[in-house]
Structures are given as C-alpha cells and as structure tokens.
PDB file of C-alpha atoms in Angstrom:
ATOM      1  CA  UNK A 158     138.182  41.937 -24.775  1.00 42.00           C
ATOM      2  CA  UNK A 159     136.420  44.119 -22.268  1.00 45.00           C
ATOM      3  CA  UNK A 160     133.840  42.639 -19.637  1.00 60.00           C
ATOM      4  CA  UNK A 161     130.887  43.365 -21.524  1.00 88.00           C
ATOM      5  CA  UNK A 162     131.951  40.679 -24.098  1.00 93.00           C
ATOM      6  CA  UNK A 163     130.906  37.166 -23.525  1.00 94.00           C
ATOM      7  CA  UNK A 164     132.144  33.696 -25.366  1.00 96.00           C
ATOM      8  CA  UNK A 165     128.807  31.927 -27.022  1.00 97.00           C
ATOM      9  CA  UNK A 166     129.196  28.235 -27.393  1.00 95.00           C
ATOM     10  CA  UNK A 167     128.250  26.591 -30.832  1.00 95.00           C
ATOM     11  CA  UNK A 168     128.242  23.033 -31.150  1.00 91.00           C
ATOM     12  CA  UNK A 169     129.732  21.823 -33.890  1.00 89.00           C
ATOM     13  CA  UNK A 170     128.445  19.229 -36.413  1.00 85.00           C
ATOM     14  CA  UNK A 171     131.027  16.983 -38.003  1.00 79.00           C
ATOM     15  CA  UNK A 172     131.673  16.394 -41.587  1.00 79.00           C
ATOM     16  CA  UNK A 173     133.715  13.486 -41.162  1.00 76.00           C
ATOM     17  CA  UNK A 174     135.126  11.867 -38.520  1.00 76.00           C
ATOM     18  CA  UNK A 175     138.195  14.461 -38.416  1.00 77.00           C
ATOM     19  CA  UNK A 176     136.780  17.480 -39.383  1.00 75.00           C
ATOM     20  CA  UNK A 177     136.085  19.802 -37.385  1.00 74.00           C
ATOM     21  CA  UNK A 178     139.033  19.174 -35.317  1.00 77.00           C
ATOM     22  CA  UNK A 179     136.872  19.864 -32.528  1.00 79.00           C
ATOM     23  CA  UNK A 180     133.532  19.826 -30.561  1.00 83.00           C
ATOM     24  CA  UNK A 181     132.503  23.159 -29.500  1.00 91.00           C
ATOM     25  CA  UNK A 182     133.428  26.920 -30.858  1.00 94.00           C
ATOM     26  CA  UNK A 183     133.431  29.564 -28.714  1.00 95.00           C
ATOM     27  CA  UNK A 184     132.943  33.123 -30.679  1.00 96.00           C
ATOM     28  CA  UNK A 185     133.349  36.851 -28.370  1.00 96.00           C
ATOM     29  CA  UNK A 186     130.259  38.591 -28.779  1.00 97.00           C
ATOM     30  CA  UNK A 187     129.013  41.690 -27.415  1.00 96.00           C
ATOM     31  CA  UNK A 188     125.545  41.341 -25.425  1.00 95.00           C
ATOM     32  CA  UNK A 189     122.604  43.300 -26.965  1.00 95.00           C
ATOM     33  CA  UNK A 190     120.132  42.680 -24.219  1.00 93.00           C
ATOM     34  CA  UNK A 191     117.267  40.240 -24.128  1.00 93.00           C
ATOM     35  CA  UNK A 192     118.801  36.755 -24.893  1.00 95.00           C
ATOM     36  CA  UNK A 193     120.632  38.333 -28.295  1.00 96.00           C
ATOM     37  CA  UNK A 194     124.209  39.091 -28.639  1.00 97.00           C
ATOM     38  CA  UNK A 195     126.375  39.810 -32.045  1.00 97.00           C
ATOM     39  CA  UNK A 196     129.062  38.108 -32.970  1.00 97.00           C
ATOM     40  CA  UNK A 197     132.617  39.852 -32.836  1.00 96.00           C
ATOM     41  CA  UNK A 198     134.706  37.621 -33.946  1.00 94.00           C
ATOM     42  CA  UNK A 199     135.173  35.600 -37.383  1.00 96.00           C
ATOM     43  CA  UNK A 200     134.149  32.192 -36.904  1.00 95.00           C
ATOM     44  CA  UNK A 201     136.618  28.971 -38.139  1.00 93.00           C
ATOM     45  CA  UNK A 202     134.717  26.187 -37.598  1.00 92.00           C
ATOM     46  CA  UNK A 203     131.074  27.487 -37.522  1.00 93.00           C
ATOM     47  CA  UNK A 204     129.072  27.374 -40.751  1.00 90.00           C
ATOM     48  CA  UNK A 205     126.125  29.595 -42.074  1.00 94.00           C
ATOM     49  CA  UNK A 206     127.535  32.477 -39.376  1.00 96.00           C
ATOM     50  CA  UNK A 207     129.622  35.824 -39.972  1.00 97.00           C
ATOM     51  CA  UNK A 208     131.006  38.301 -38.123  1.00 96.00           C
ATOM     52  CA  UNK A 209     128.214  41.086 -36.633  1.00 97.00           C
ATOM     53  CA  UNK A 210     125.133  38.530 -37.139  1.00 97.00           C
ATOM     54  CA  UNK A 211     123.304  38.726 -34.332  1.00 98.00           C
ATOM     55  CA  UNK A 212     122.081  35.226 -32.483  1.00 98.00           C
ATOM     56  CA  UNK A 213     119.840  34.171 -29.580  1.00 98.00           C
ATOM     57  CA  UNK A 214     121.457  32.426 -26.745  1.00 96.00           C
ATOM     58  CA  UNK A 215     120.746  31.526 -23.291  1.00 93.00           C
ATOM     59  CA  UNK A 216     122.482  30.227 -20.256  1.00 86.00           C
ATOM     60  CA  UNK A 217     123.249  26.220 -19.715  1.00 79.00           C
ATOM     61  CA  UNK A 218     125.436  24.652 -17.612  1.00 79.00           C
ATOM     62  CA  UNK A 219     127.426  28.035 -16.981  1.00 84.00           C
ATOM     63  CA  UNK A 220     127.897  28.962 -20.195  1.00 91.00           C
ATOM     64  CA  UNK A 221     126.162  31.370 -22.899  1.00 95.00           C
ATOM     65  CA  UNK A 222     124.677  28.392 -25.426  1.00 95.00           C
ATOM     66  CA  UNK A 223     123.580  29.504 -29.040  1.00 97.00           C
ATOM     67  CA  UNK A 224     120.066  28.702 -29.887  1.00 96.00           C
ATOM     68  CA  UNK A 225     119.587  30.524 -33.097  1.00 97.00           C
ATOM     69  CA  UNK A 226     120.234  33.478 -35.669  1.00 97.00           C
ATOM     70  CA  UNK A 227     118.281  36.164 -35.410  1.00 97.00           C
ATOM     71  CA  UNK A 228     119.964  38.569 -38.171  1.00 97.00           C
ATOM     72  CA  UNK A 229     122.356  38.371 -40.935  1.00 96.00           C
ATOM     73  CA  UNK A 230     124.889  41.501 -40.807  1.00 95.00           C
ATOM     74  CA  UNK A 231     125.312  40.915 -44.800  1.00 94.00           C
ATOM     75  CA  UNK A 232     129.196  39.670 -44.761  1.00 96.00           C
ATOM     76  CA  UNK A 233     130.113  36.111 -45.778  1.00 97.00           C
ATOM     77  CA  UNK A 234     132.763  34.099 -44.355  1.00 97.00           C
ATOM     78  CA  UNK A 235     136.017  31.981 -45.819  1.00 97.00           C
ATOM     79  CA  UNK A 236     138.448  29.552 -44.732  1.00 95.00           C
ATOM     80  CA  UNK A 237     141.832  29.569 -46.072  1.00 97.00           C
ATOM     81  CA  UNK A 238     144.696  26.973 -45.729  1.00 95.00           C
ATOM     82  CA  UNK A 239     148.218  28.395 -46.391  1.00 96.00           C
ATOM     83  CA  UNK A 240     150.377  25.175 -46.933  1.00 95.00           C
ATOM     84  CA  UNK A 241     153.741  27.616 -46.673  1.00 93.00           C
ATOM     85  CA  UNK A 242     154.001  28.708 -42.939  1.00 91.00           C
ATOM     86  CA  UNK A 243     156.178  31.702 -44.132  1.00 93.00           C
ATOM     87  CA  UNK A 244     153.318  33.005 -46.997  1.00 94.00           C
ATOM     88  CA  UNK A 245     150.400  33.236 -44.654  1.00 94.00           C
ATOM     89  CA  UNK A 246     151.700  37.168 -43.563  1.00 94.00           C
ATOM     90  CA  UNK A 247     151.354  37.595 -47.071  1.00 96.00           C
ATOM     91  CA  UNK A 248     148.740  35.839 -48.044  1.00 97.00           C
ATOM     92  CA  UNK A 249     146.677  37.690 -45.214  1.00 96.00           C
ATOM     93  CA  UNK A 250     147.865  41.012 -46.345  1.00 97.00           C
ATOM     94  CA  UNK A 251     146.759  40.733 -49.714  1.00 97.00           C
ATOM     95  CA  UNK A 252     143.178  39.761 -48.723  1.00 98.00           C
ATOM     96  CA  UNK A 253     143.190  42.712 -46.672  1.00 97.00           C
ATOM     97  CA  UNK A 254     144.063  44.672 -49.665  1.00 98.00           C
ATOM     98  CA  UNK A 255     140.345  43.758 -50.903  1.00 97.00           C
ATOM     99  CA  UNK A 256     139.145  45.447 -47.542  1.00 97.00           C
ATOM    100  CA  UNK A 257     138.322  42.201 -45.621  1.00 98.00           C
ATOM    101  CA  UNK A 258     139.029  41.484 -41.510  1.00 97.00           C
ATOM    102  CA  UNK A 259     141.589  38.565 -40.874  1.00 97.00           C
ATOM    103  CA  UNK A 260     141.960  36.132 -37.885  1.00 95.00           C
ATOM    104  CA  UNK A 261     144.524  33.384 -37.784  1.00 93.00           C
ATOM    105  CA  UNK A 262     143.642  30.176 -35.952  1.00 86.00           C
ATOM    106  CA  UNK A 263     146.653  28.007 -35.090  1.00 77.00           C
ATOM    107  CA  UNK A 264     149.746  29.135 -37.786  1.00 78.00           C
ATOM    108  CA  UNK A 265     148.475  28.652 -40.998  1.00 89.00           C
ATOM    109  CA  UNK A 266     144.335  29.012 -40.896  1.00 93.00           C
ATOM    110  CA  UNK A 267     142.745  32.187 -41.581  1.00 96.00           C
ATOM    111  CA  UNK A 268     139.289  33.122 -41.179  1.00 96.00           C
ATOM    112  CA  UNK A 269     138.051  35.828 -43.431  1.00 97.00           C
ATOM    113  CA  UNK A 270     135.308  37.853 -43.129  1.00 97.00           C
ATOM    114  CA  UNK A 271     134.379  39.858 -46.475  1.00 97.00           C
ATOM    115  CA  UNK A 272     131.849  42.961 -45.697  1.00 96.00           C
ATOM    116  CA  UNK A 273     129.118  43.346 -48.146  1.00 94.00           C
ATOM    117  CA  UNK A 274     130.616  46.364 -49.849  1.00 94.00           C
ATOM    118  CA  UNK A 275     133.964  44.045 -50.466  1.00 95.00           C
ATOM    119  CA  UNK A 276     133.758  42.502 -53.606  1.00 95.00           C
ATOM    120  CA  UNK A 277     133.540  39.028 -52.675  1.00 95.00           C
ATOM    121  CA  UNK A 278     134.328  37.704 -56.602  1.00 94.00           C
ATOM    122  CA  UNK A 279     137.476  39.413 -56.836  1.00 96.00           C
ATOM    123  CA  UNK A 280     138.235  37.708 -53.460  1.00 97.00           C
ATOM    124  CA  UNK A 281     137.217  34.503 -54.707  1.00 96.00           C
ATOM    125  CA  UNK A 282     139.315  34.784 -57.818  1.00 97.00           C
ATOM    126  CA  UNK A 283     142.413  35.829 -56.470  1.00 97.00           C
ATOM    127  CA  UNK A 284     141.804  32.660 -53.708  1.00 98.00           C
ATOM    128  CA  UNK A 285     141.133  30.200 -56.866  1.00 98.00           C
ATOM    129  CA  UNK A 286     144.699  31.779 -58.700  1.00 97.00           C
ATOM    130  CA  UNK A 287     146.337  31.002 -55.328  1.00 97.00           C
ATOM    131  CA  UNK A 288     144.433  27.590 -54.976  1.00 97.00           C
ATOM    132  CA  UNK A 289     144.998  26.319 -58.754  1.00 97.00           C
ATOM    133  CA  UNK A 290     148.913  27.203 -57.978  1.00 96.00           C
ATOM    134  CA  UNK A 291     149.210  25.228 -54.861  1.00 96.00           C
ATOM    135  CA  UNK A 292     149.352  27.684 -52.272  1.00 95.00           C
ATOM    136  CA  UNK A 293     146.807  27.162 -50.350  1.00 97.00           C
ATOM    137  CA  UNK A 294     143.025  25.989 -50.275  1.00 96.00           C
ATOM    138  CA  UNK A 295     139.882  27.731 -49.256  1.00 97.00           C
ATOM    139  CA  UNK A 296     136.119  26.947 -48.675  1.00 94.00           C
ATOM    140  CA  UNK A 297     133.145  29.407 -48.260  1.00 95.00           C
ATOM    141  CA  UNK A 298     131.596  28.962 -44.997  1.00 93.00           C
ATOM    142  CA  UNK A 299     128.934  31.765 -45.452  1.00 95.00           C
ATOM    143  CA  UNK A 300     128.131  33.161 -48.543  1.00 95.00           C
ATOM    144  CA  UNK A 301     125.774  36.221 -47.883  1.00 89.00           C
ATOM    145  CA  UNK A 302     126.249  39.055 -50.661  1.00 76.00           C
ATOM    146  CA  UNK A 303     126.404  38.710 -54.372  1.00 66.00           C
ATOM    147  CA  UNK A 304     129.961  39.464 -54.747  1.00 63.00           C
ATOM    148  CA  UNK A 305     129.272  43.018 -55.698  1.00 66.00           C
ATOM    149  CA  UNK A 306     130.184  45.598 -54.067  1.00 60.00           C
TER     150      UNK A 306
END
C-alpha cells in the first residue's frame, strides 16, 4: 500500500464467546478528505461493510477509529471456510470465475467481495453445491444487491 492509505480500526462485536477470533479489524482505506475514507480492502470479520463503502472516522488514541458509514458502494460481502487446505486455490479461482475480488485471511478463509453487476445468486448457489458436499461453509456478511446482475 502506498502512503496515502491508512488502516481504520473497527471494533468488533462478538457473537459468541469465540467468534470473532478477535477484538479489533483493521481495513486499508484510501482517505477522501474531511473525516471520510473508502474502504480498500474486503473485510473478514466486519459485518454490514464491503469493499469501496465509504465511512466516517476520526483520530483516537493514534489511530484512525470508525464512527460510521456514510455510503454503500453496492457490493455485498461473503465468508468462506475451505475445510481442504489444498482446494482453497481452487475454490478461490472459481469464485473469481463469477467476476468477484478474493482475499485470504490465515490459509483457508476467504473474503469475497461480489460487485453489483456479479450475479450474487449464481455465487450463492455454486457456494450452497460446495457447502451441501462438505467442502466448505460460507455466511453472507453484507448482502447489498439483488443478486442480479
């Protein structure tokens, strides 16, 4: 990342006592001026945020905090689990077939971003074939578009 990208902290919520695995997320974003900055990254742990939604955030305690979202950029987000270490190269090249950005988080956790011209169903579907057989698991974290491209 170049120097005019910044980390934003988010402070995470947790479902359960394990999950998330952690605190705090820390997405790049690129600073638009005036307090707002849009995301550049695809978030793991985050909820209700995608990749190019722009956010407020100010400065605490050294670093850039999140306050709130100011605009939706119209992608959603998944999670996907790939039980079998030696699928996930697959399994991430296939759902960028469908024309969606990957990010791998640890060795077998993508993040998926699906841009509103993707059509997030046939996503879905191929994710619930994949899921039914055992390969993996997903969850949406940010559902923004219809599915239609």
């Amino acid at each position: 990342m170049s120097d005019e990208y910044v980390k934003v902290l988010f402070e995470l919520e947790k479902e359960d006592e394990d999950y998330p695995p952690v605190d705090y997320e820390r997405l790049w974003a690129r600073p638009l001026g005036e307090g707002l900055f849009e995301i550049d990254n695809i978030p793991f742990f985050v909820r209700e945020l995608s990749a190019g939604d722009v956010v407020a955030a100010q400065l605490g305690e050294g670093e850039v905090v999140f306050s709130k979202l100011v605009r939706e950029s119209g992608s959603s987000t998944l999670r996907v689990i790939v039980f079998d270490e030696t699928r996930v190269e697959d399994v991430r090249r296939r759902i960028q077939e469908f024309g969606c950005a990957t990010e791998l988080n640890v060795s077998k956790m993508l993040g998926v971003d699906v841009p509103p011209q993707v059509d997030l169903h046939a996503v879905r579907a191929w994710l619930m074939e994949e899921q039914s057989a055992g390969a993996l698991e997903f969850e949406d974290a940010c559902i923004r578009h219809d599915g239609s491209p």
